PDB file of C-alpha atoms and ligand atoms in Angstrom:
ATOM      1  CA  UNK A  18       0.182  -0.087  -0.454  1.00 88.00           C
ATOM      2  CA  UNK A  19       1.594   3.733  -0.926  1.00 96.00           C
ATOM      3  CA  UNK A  20       1.645   5.831   2.208  1.00 98.00           C
ATOM      4  CA  UNK A  21       1.250   9.464   2.804  1.00 98.00           C
ATOM      5  CA  UNK A  22       5.163  10.006   2.223  1.00 98.00           C
ATOM      6  CA  UNK A  23       5.284   8.276  -1.266  1.00 98.00           C
ATOM      7  CA  UNK A  24       2.220   9.813  -2.803  1.00 98.00           C
ATOM      8  CA  UNK A  25       3.412  13.137  -1.769  1.00 98.00           C
ATOM      9  CA  UNK A  26       7.098  12.720  -3.103  1.00 98.00           C
ATOM     10  CA  UNK A  27       5.414  11.200  -6.467  1.00 98.00           C
ATOM     11  CA  UNK A  28       3.388  14.585  -6.792  1.00 98.00           C
ATOM     12  CA  UNK A  29       6.258  16.517  -5.809  1.00 98.00           C
ATOM     13  CA  UNK A  30       7.950  14.896  -8.388  1.00 98.00           C
ATOM     14  CA  UNK A  31       5.249  15.663 -11.045  1.00 97.00           C
ATOM     15  CA  UNK A  32       6.338  19.170  -9.779  1.00 97.00           C
ATOM     16  CA  UNK A  33       9.229  19.743  -9.952  1.00 97.00           C
ATOM     17  CA  UNK A  34      11.243  17.059 -12.009  1.00 98.00           C
ATOM     18  CA  UNK A  35      13.419  14.754 -10.450  1.00 98.00           C
ATOM     19  CA  UNK A  36      13.959  15.387  -6.510  1.00 98.00           C
ATOM     20  CA  UNK A  37      17.187  15.871  -5.189  1.00 98.00           C
ATOM     21  CA  UNK A  38      17.907  13.723  -2.043  1.00 98.00           C
ATOM     22  CA  UNK A  39      20.809  14.462  -0.179  1.00 98.00           C
ATOM     23  CA  UNK A  40      21.998  11.740   1.910  1.00 97.00           C
ATOM     24  CA  UNK A  41      23.536  12.640   5.953  1.00 96.00           C
ATOM     25  CA  UNK A  42      25.630  10.204   7.701  1.00 95.00           C
ATOM     26  CA  UNK A  43      25.635  10.871  11.401  1.00 95.00           C
ATOM     27  CA  UNK A  44      28.551   8.508  11.089  1.00 92.00           C
ATOM     28  CA  UNK A  45      30.759  11.332   9.447  1.00 92.00           C
ATOM     29  CA  UNK A  46      29.578  14.632  10.673  1.00 93.00           C
ATOM     30  CA  UNK A  47      28.646  15.538  14.084  1.00 94.00           C
ATOM     31  CA  UNK A  48      24.780  16.824  15.069  1.00 96.00           C
ATOM     32  CA  UNK A  49      25.647  20.213  14.936  1.00 96.00           C
ATOM     33  CA  UNK A  50      27.037  19.642  11.520  1.00 95.00           C
ATOM     34  CA  UNK A  51      24.229  17.507  10.654  1.00 95.00           C
ATOM     35  CA  UNK A  52      22.197  19.849  11.239  1.00 97.00           C
ATOM     36  CA  UNK A  53      23.540  22.829   9.687  1.00 96.00           C
ATOM     37  CA  UNK A  54      23.832  20.802   6.403  1.00 96.00           C
ATOM     38  CA  UNK A  55      20.261  19.587   6.578  1.00 97.00           C
ATOM     39  CA  UNK A  56      19.248  23.969   6.964  1.00 97.00           C
ATOM     40  CA  UNK A  57      21.542  24.768   4.316  1.00 96.00           C
ATOM     41  CA  UNK A  58      20.269  22.094   1.787  1.00 97.00           C
ATOM     42  CA  UNK A  59      16.905  22.827   2.343  1.00 97.00           C
ATOM     43  CA  UNK A  60      17.376  26.574   1.797  1.00 97.00           C
ATOM     44  CA  UNK A  61      19.232  25.557  -1.658  1.00 96.00           C
ATOM     45  CA  UNK A  62      16.415  23.558  -2.848  1.00 97.00           C
ATOM     46  CA  UNK A  63      16.656  19.918  -1.600  1.00 98.00           C
ATOM     47  CA  UNK A  64      13.179  18.020  -1.603  1.00 98.00           C
ATOM     48  CA  UNK A  65      14.079  15.329   1.202  1.00 98.00           C
ATOM     49  CA  UNK A  66      16.843  14.247   3.647  1.00 98.00           C
ATOM     50  CA  UNK A  67      18.316  10.308   3.448  1.00 98.00           C
ATOM     51  CA  UNK A  68      19.639   9.419   6.677  1.00 97.00           C
ATOM     52  CA  UNK A  69      22.149   6.352   6.940  1.00 95.00           C
ATOM     53  CA  UNK A  70      25.567   5.112   7.008  1.00 88.00           C
ATOM     54  CA  UNK A  71      27.524   1.815   7.069  1.00 73.00           C
ATOM     55  CA  UNK A  72      27.913   1.677  10.561  1.00 74.00           C
ATOM     56  CA  UNK A  73      26.834   3.499  13.986  1.00 71.00           C
ATOM     57  CA  UNK A  74      27.597   3.305  17.908  1.00 79.00           C
ATOM     58  CA  UNK A  75      24.946   3.521  19.894  1.00 79.00           C
ATOM     59  CA  UNK A  76      22.872   6.641  20.332  1.00 90.00           C
ATOM     60  CA  UNK A  77      24.785   8.258  17.291  1.00 92.00           C
ATOM     61  CA  UNK A  78      21.414   7.791  14.876  1.00 93.00           C
ATOM     62  CA  UNK A  79      19.154   8.868  17.673  1.00 94.00           C
ATOM     63  CA  UNK A  80      21.419  12.208  18.183  1.00 95.00           C
ATOM     64  CA  UNK A  81      21.446  12.850  14.928  1.00 96.00           C
ATOM     65  CA  UNK A  82      18.177  12.544  13.840  1.00 97.00           C
ATOM     66  CA  UNK A  83      16.851  14.963  16.994  1.00 97.00           C
ATOM     67  CA  UNK A  84      19.752  17.549  15.893  1.00 98.00           C
ATOM     68  CA  UNK A  85      18.428  17.267  11.608  1.00 98.00           C
ATOM     69  CA  UNK A  86      14.576  17.428  12.618  1.00 98.00           C
ATOM     70  CA  UNK A  87      15.495  20.319  14.679  1.00 97.00           C
ATOM     71  CA  UNK A  88      17.075  22.685  11.660  1.00 95.00           C
ATOM     72  CA  UNK A  89      15.063  21.305   8.707  1.00 97.00           C
ATOM     73  CA  UNK A  90      11.313  20.654   7.506  1.00 98.00           C
ATOM     74  CA  UNK A  91      12.235  18.538   4.620  1.00 98.00           C
ATOM     75  CA  UNK A  92      10.979  14.808   5.011  1.00 98.00           C
ATOM     76  CA  UNK A  93      13.622  12.655   6.598  1.00 98.00           C
ATOM     77  CA  UNK A  94      13.317   9.256   5.109  1.00 98.00           C
ATOM     78  CA  UNK A  95      16.044   6.466   6.515  1.00 98.00           C
ATOM     79  CA  UNK A  96      18.388   4.825   4.533  1.00 98.00           C
ATOM     80  CA  UNK A  97      20.289   2.405   6.881  1.00 97.00           C
ATOM     81  CA  UNK A  98      23.295   0.232   6.687  1.00 95.00           C
ATOM     82  CA  UNK A  99      22.059  -2.088   9.109  1.00 94.00           C
ATOM     83  CA  UNK A 100      18.518  -2.675  11.711  1.00 96.00           C
ATOM     84  CA  UNK A 101      20.423  -0.816  14.684  1.00 94.00           C
ATOM     85  CA  UNK A 102      19.914   2.297  12.379  1.00 95.00           C
ATOM     86  CA  UNK A 103      16.323   2.148  12.667  1.00 96.00           C
ATOM     87  CA  UNK A 104      15.523   5.073  14.757  1.00 96.00           C
ATOM     88  CA  UNK A 105      12.179   7.111  15.688  1.00 97.00           C
ATOM     89  CA  UNK A 106      11.604  10.281  14.145  1.00 97.00           C
ATOM     90  CA  UNK A 107      12.179   9.541  10.078  1.00 98.00           C
ATOM     91  CA  UNK A 108       8.862  10.063   8.303  1.00 98.00           C
ATOM     92  CA  UNK A 109       9.683   6.904   5.842  1.00 98.00           C
ATOM     93  CA  UNK A 110      12.729   4.297   5.473  1.00 98.00           C
ATOM     94  CA  UNK A 111      13.884   3.114   1.718  1.00 98.00           C
ATOM     95  CA  UNK A 112      13.174  -0.428   3.074  1.00 98.00           C
ATOM     96  CA  UNK A 113      15.686  -2.031   1.026  1.00 98.00           C
ATOM     97  CA  UNK A 114      16.777  -5.293  -0.002  1.00 98.00           C
ATOM     98  CA  UNK A 115      20.506  -5.636  -1.750  1.00 98.00           C
ATOM     99  CA  UNK A 116      18.714  -7.430  -4.433  1.00 98.00           C
ATOM    100  CA  UNK A 117      22.360  -7.313  -6.673  1.00 98.00           C
ATOM    101  CA  UNK A 118      24.016  -9.728  -4.393  1.00 98.00           C
ATOM    102  CA  UNK A 119      23.581 -13.164  -2.413  1.00 98.00           C
ATOM    103  CA  UNK A 120      24.439 -12.442   0.644  1.00 98.00           C
ATOM    104  CA  UNK A 121      21.290 -13.637   3.169  1.00 98.00           C
ATOM    105  CA  UNK A 122      21.790 -11.153   5.615  1.00 98.00           C
ATOM    106  CA  UNK A 123      21.121  -8.143   3.419  1.00 98.00           C
ATOM    107  CA  UNK A 124      18.725  -9.454   1.177  1.00 98.00           C
ATOM    108  CA  UNK A 125      16.247 -10.724   4.138  1.00 98.00           C
ATOM    109  CA  UNK A 126      17.882 -10.797   7.586  1.00 98.00           C
ATOM    110  CA  UNK A 127      18.336  -7.293   8.624  1.00 97.00           C
ATOM    111  CA  UNK A 128      14.851  -6.373   6.900  1.00 98.00           C
ATOM    112  CA  UNK A 129      13.400  -9.172   9.389  1.00 98.00           C
ATOM    113  CA  UNK A 130      15.138  -7.495  12.440  1.00 98.00           C
ATOM    114  CA  UNK A 131      14.342  -3.957  11.162  1.00 98.00           C
ATOM    115  CA  UNK A 132      10.629  -4.860  10.887  1.00 98.00           C
ATOM    116  CA  UNK A 133       9.304  -5.137  14.108  1.00 98.00           C
ATOM    117  CA  UNK A 134      11.377  -1.396  14.540  1.00 98.00           C
ATOM    118  CA  UNK A 135       9.687   0.035  11.485  1.00 98.00           C
ATOM    119  CA  UNK A 136       6.138  -0.770  13.335  1.00 98.00           C
ATOM    120  CA  UNK A 137       6.894   0.330  16.696  1.00 98.00           C
ATOM    121  CA  UNK A 138       8.432   3.947  15.611  1.00 98.00           C
ATOM    122  CA  UNK A 139       5.443   4.392  12.789  1.00 98.00           C
ATOM    123  CA  UNK A 140       8.218   4.999   9.986  1.00 98.00           C
ATOM    124  CA  UNK A 141       6.430   4.585   6.230  1.00 98.00           C
ATOM    125  CA  UNK A 142       8.509   1.869   4.590  1.00 98.00           C
ATOM    126  CA  UNK A 143       8.723   2.580   0.989  1.00 98.00           C
ATOM    127  CA  UNK A 144       9.851  -0.563  -0.791  1.00 98.00           C
ATOM    128  CA  UNK A 145      13.026  -0.488  -2.771  1.00 99.00           C
ATOM    129  CA  UNK A 146      15.519  -2.771  -4.582  1.00 99.00           C
ATOM    130  CA  UNK A 147      18.708  -1.926  -3.742  1.00 98.00           C
ATOM    131  CA  UNK A 148      21.080  -2.821  -6.968  1.00 98.00           C
ATOM    132  CA  UNK A 149      25.111  -2.028  -6.343  1.00 98.00           C
ATOM    133  CA  UNK A 150      26.706  -0.869  -9.850  1.00 98.00           C
ATOM    134  CA  UNK A 151      30.638  -1.769 -10.218  1.00 98.00           C
ATOM    135  CA  UNK A 152      32.006   1.719 -10.566  1.00 98.00           C
ATOM    136  CA  UNK A 153      35.483   1.433 -10.699  1.00 96.00           C
ATOM    137  CA  UNK A 154      37.119   0.410  -7.211  1.00 94.00           C
ATOM    138  CA  UNK A 155      35.731  -1.747  -4.790  1.00 96.00           C
ATOM    139  CA  UNK A 156      33.312   0.551  -2.434  1.00 95.00           C
ATOM    140  CA  UNK A 157      32.065   0.302   0.995  1.00 93.00           C
ATOM    141  CA  UNK A 158      28.697  -0.954   0.465  1.00 94.00           C
ATOM    142  CA  UNK A 159      30.476  -3.659  -1.539  1.00 95.00           C
ATOM    143  CA  UNK A 160      32.646  -4.321   1.665  1.00 95.00           C
ATOM    144  CA  UNK A 161      30.760  -4.069   3.930  1.00 94.00           C
ATOM    145  CA  UNK A 162      28.013  -6.301   2.748  1.00 96.00           C
ATOM    146  CA  UNK A 163      30.180  -8.384   1.287  1.00 97.00           C
ATOM    147  CA  UNK A 164      28.575  -8.687  -1.985  1.00 98.00           C
ATOM    148  CA  UNK A 165      29.879  -8.271  -5.858  1.00 98.00           C
ATOM    149  CA  UNK A 166      28.250  -5.055  -7.834  1.00 98.00           C
ATOM    150  CA  UNK A 167      26.773  -6.332 -11.258  1.00 98.00           C
ATOM    151  CA  UNK A 168      28.824  -5.246 -14.041  1.00 98.00           C
ATOM    152  CA  UNK A 169      28.800  -2.150 -15.521  1.00 98.00           C
ATOM    153  CA  UNK A 170      28.280  -3.059 -18.887  1.00 98.00           C
ATOM    154  CA  UNK A 171      25.919  -5.671 -18.435  1.00 98.00           C
ATOM    155  CA  UNK A 172      22.321  -3.780 -18.879  1.00 98.00           C
ATOM    156  CA  UNK A 173      20.563  -6.962 -19.248  1.00 98.00           C
ATOM    157  CA  UNK A 174      21.493  -8.525 -15.824  1.00 98.00           C
ATOM    158  CA  UNK A 175      20.690  -5.265 -14.359  1.00 99.00           C
ATOM    159  CA  UNK A 176      17.031  -5.600 -16.195  1.00 99.00           C
ATOM    160  CA  UNK A 177      16.233  -8.860 -14.850  1.00 99.00           C
ATOM    161  CA  UNK A 178      16.792  -7.602 -11.254  1.00 99.00           C
ATOM    162  CA  UNK A 179      14.542  -4.612 -11.929  1.00 99.00           C
ATOM    163  CA  UNK A 180      11.602  -6.950 -13.382  1.00 98.00           C
ATOM    164  CA  UNK A 181      12.484  -9.383 -10.834  1.00 98.00           C
ATOM    165  CA  UNK A 182      12.128  -6.278  -8.099  1.00 98.00           C
ATOM    166  CA  UNK A 183       8.875  -4.980  -9.847  1.00 98.00           C
ATOM    167  CA  UNK A 184       7.503  -8.858  -9.329  1.00 98.00           C
ATOM    168  CA  UNK A 185       8.253  -9.017  -5.840  1.00 98.00           C
ATOM    169  CA  UNK A 186       6.121  -5.643  -5.242  1.00 98.00           C
ATOM    170  CA  UNK A 187       9.150  -3.338  -4.925  1.00 98.00           C
ATOM    171  CA  UNK A 188       8.102   0.212  -6.415  1.00 98.00           C
ATOM    172  CA  UNK A 189      11.370   1.598  -6.526  1.00 99.00           C
ATOM    173  CA  UNK A 190      14.894   0.546  -7.624  1.00 99.00           C
ATOM    174  CA  UNK A 191      17.723   2.400  -6.279  1.00 99.00           C
ATOM    175  CA  UNK A 192      21.042   2.206  -9.151  1.00 99.00           C
ATOM    176  CA  UNK A 193      23.543   2.542  -6.338  1.00 98.00           C
ATOM    177  CA  UNK A 194      27.357   3.237  -8.052  1.00 98.00           C
ATOM    178  CA  UNK A 195      28.444   3.261  -4.170  1.00 97.00           C
ATOM    179  CA  UNK A 196      29.341   6.164  -1.959  1.00 95.00           C
ATOM    180  CA  UNK A 197      32.430   7.905  -3.177  1.00 94.00           C
ATOM    181  CA  UNK A 198      32.364   6.329  -6.676  1.00 97.00           C
ATOM    182  CA  UNK A 199      34.896   6.383  -9.149  1.00 97.00           C
ATOM    183  CA  UNK A 200      32.218   6.675 -11.637  1.00 98.00           C
ATOM    184  CA  UNK A 201      28.881   7.170 -11.694  1.00 98.00           C
ATOM    185  CA  UNK A 202      26.034   4.753 -12.433  1.00 98.00           C
ATOM    186  CA  UNK A 203      25.802   4.876 -16.850  1.00 98.00           C
ATOM    187  CA  UNK A 204      24.103   7.157 -18.342  1.00 98.00           C
ATOM    188  CA  UNK A 205      22.513   4.309 -20.849  1.00 98.00           C
ATOM    189  CA  UNK A 206      21.744   2.042 -17.868  1.00 98.00           C
ATOM    190  CA  UNK A 207      19.629   4.466 -16.788  1.00 98.00           C
ATOM    191  CA  UNK A 208      17.720   5.168 -19.983  1.00 98.00           C
ATOM    192  CA  UNK A 209      17.147   1.512 -20.329  1.00 98.00           C
ATOM    193  CA  UNK A 210      15.628   0.837 -16.585  1.00 98.00           C
ATOM    194  CA  UNK A 211      13.231   4.662 -17.508  1.00 98.00           C
ATOM    195  CA  UNK A 212      12.089   2.884 -20.699  1.00 98.00           C
ATOM    196  CA  UNK A 213      11.617  -0.837 -19.341  1.00 98.00           C
ATOM    197  CA  UNK A 214      11.517  -0.753 -15.837  1.00 98.00           C
ATOM    198  CA  UNK A 215       8.191   0.656 -14.987  1.00 98.00           C
ATOM    199  CA  UNK A 216       9.520   1.288 -11.319  1.00 98.00           C
ATOM    200  CA  UNK A 217      10.386   4.616  -9.552  1.00 98.00           C
ATOM    201  CA  UNK A 218      13.916   5.265  -9.876  1.00 99.00           C
ATOM    202  CA  UNK A 219      16.591   6.218  -7.536  1.00 99.00           C
ATOM    203  CA  UNK A 220      20.537   6.983  -8.788  1.00 99.00           C
ATOM    204  CA  UNK A 221      23.253   7.535  -6.813  1.00 98.00           C
ATOM    205  CA  UNK A 222      26.847   6.857  -5.995  1.00 98.00           C
ATOM    206  CA  UNK A 223      29.882   9.533  -7.336  1.00 97.00           C
ATOM    207  CA  UNK A 224      28.136  12.305  -8.578  1.00 97.00           C
ATOM    208  CA  UNK A 225      30.097  14.953  -8.027  1.00 95.00           C
ATOM    209  CA  UNK A 226      29.270  18.012 -10.500  1.00 96.00           C
ATOM    210  CA  UNK A 227      26.133  19.456 -11.594  1.00 96.00           C
ATOM    211  CA  UNK A 228      27.066  18.002 -15.159  1.00 97.00           C
ATOM    212  CA  UNK A 229      27.277  14.941 -13.889  1.00 98.00           C
ATOM    213  CA  UNK A 230      23.510  15.085 -11.998  1.00 98.00           C
ATOM    214  CA  UNK A 231      21.890  16.897 -15.406  1.00 98.00           C
ATOM    215  CA  UNK A 232      23.152  14.247 -17.675  1.00 98.00           C
ATOM    216  CA  UNK A 233      21.393  11.822 -15.614  1.00 98.00           C
ATOM    217  CA  UNK A 234      18.209  14.093 -14.566  1.00 98.00           C
ATOM    218  CA  UNK A 235      17.138  14.875 -18.101  1.00 98.00           C
ATOM    219  CA  UNK A 236      16.291  11.305 -18.450  1.00 98.00           C
ATOM    220  CA  UNK A 237      13.826  11.548 -15.833  1.00 98.00           C
ATOM    221  CA  UNK A 238      14.482   9.524 -12.954  1.00 98.00           C
ATOM    222  CA  UNK A 239      12.718   9.881  -9.702  1.00 98.00           C
ATOM    223  CA  UNK A 240      15.379  10.846  -7.472  1.00 98.00           C
ATOM    224  CA  UNK A 241      18.915  12.079  -7.653  1.00 98.00           C
ATOM    225  CA  UNK A 242      20.812  10.890  -4.542  1.00 98.00           C
ATOM    226  CA  UNK A 243      24.355  13.334  -3.591  1.00 97.00           C
ATOM    227  CA  UNK A 244      26.047  12.559  -0.261  1.00 96.00           C
ATOM    228  CA  UNK A 245      30.002  12.866  -0.048  1.00 90.00           C
ATOM    229  CA  UNK A 246      30.879  16.131  -2.059  1.00 90.00           C
ATOM    230  CA  UNK A 247      28.136  18.192   0.308  1.00 86.00           C
ATOM    231  CA  UNK A 248      30.271  16.829   2.806  1.00 78.00           C
ATOM    232  CA  UNK A 249      33.304  18.457   1.633  1.00 79.00           C
ATOM    233  CA  UNK A 250      31.848  21.624  -0.097  1.00 82.00           C
ATOM    234  CA  UNK A 251      28.685  22.980   0.544  1.00 82.00           C
ATOM    235  CA  UNK A 252      28.787  27.132  -0.353  1.00 90.00           C
ATOM    236  CA  UNK A 253      25.084  28.391  -1.454  1.00 92.00           C
ATOM    237  CA  UNK A 254      26.056  28.775  -5.427  1.00 94.00           C
ATOM    238  CA  UNK A 255      27.161  25.345  -5.391  1.00 92.00           C
ATOM    239  CA  UNK A 256      24.396  23.868  -3.560  1.00 95.00           C
ATOM    240  CA  UNK A 257      21.941  26.271  -5.970  1.00 96.00           C
ATOM    241  CA  UNK A 258      23.506  24.728  -8.827  1.00 96.00           C
ATOM    242  CA  UNK A 259      23.291  21.281  -7.959  1.00 96.00           C
ATOM    243  CA  UNK A 260      19.304  21.987  -7.211  1.00 97.00           C
ATOM    244  CA  UNK A 261      18.710  23.138 -10.343  1.00 97.00           C
ATOM    245  CA  UNK A 262      20.996  20.464 -12.106  1.00 98.00           C
ATOM    246  CA  UNK A 263      18.806  17.828 -10.622  1.00 98.00           C
ATOM    247  CA  UNK A 264      15.122  19.708 -11.228  1.00 98.00           C
ATOM    248  CA  UNK A 265      15.435  20.147 -14.690  1.00 89.00           C
ATOM    249  CA  UNK A 266      12.596  18.457 -16.044  1.00 69.00           C
TER     250      UNK A 266
HETATM  251  C1  1GP B 323      25.559   6.483  -1.309  1.00 75.10           C
HETATM  252  O1  1GP B 323      24.073   7.058  -3.770  1.00 75.10           O
HETATM  253  C2  1GP B 323      24.657   7.565  -2.436  1.00 75.10           C
HETATM  254  O2  1GP B 323      24.636   5.787  -0.943  1.00 75.10           O
HETATM  255  C3  1GP B 323      25.677   8.860  -2.301  1.00 75.10           C
HETATM  256  O3  1GP B 323      26.686   8.698  -2.694  1.00 75.10           O
HETATM  257  O4  1GP B 323      28.010  10.046  -1.425  1.00 75.10           O
HETATM  258  O5  1GP B 323      29.210   9.665  -3.664  1.00 75.10           O
HETATM  259  O6  1GP B 323      27.375  11.022  -3.387  1.00 75.10           O
HETATM  260  P1  1GP B 323      28.201   9.919  -3.024  1.00 75.10           P
END
């Protein structure tokens, strides 16, 4: 069933073009920095915030979430690396399965552990197939998950995963090159998934320039995710350029 958050995201997508999601990692930034980044990207035109990381000491996500919610009115969507990161205060969660891999922990075990926490905190789940795409050098998600990415040239195999995801009821597919990826997801792959996938498409990983974003955004995905680059540079002009690049209709 589609919930109110998903409905409002899709409505905004119709209004502004692809949505710009900024990934904030409470493992990398202290609460004050998270809050400042959340405020600044909202002012620059971000549409939602993703909160996630690949590890977390107890309490880190709770503190980060509280700081972000105090400084931003944007929808906050969890994008957890493990079920420990499912904390209260979020509007929604990308309830992902790492479908490109064959590690049962990330295909189903984390989800089984996370489900009661999602219910307890009243967070809206957005069923999402997470597909890791080869991007040059091994990425953190590849190492942490102990899975191999899908080859970047094998678009047919990627489509098989997209179709399987849809047939399993996942309405969203995240094509992920990995945080800090050397090469983002290929433009041609984005094009093919949009043409034949019939899913809401999220594209992220290694998008460091407005040009790289625009090339993919013009094709019409539902959402573009940036993370790393804004932890390094976030002056207002640069942030606005990102927003404009994503929102090209
Ligand atoms: C990672 O796709 C996101 O899950 C964002 O990647 O940090 O490279 O922007 P970057």
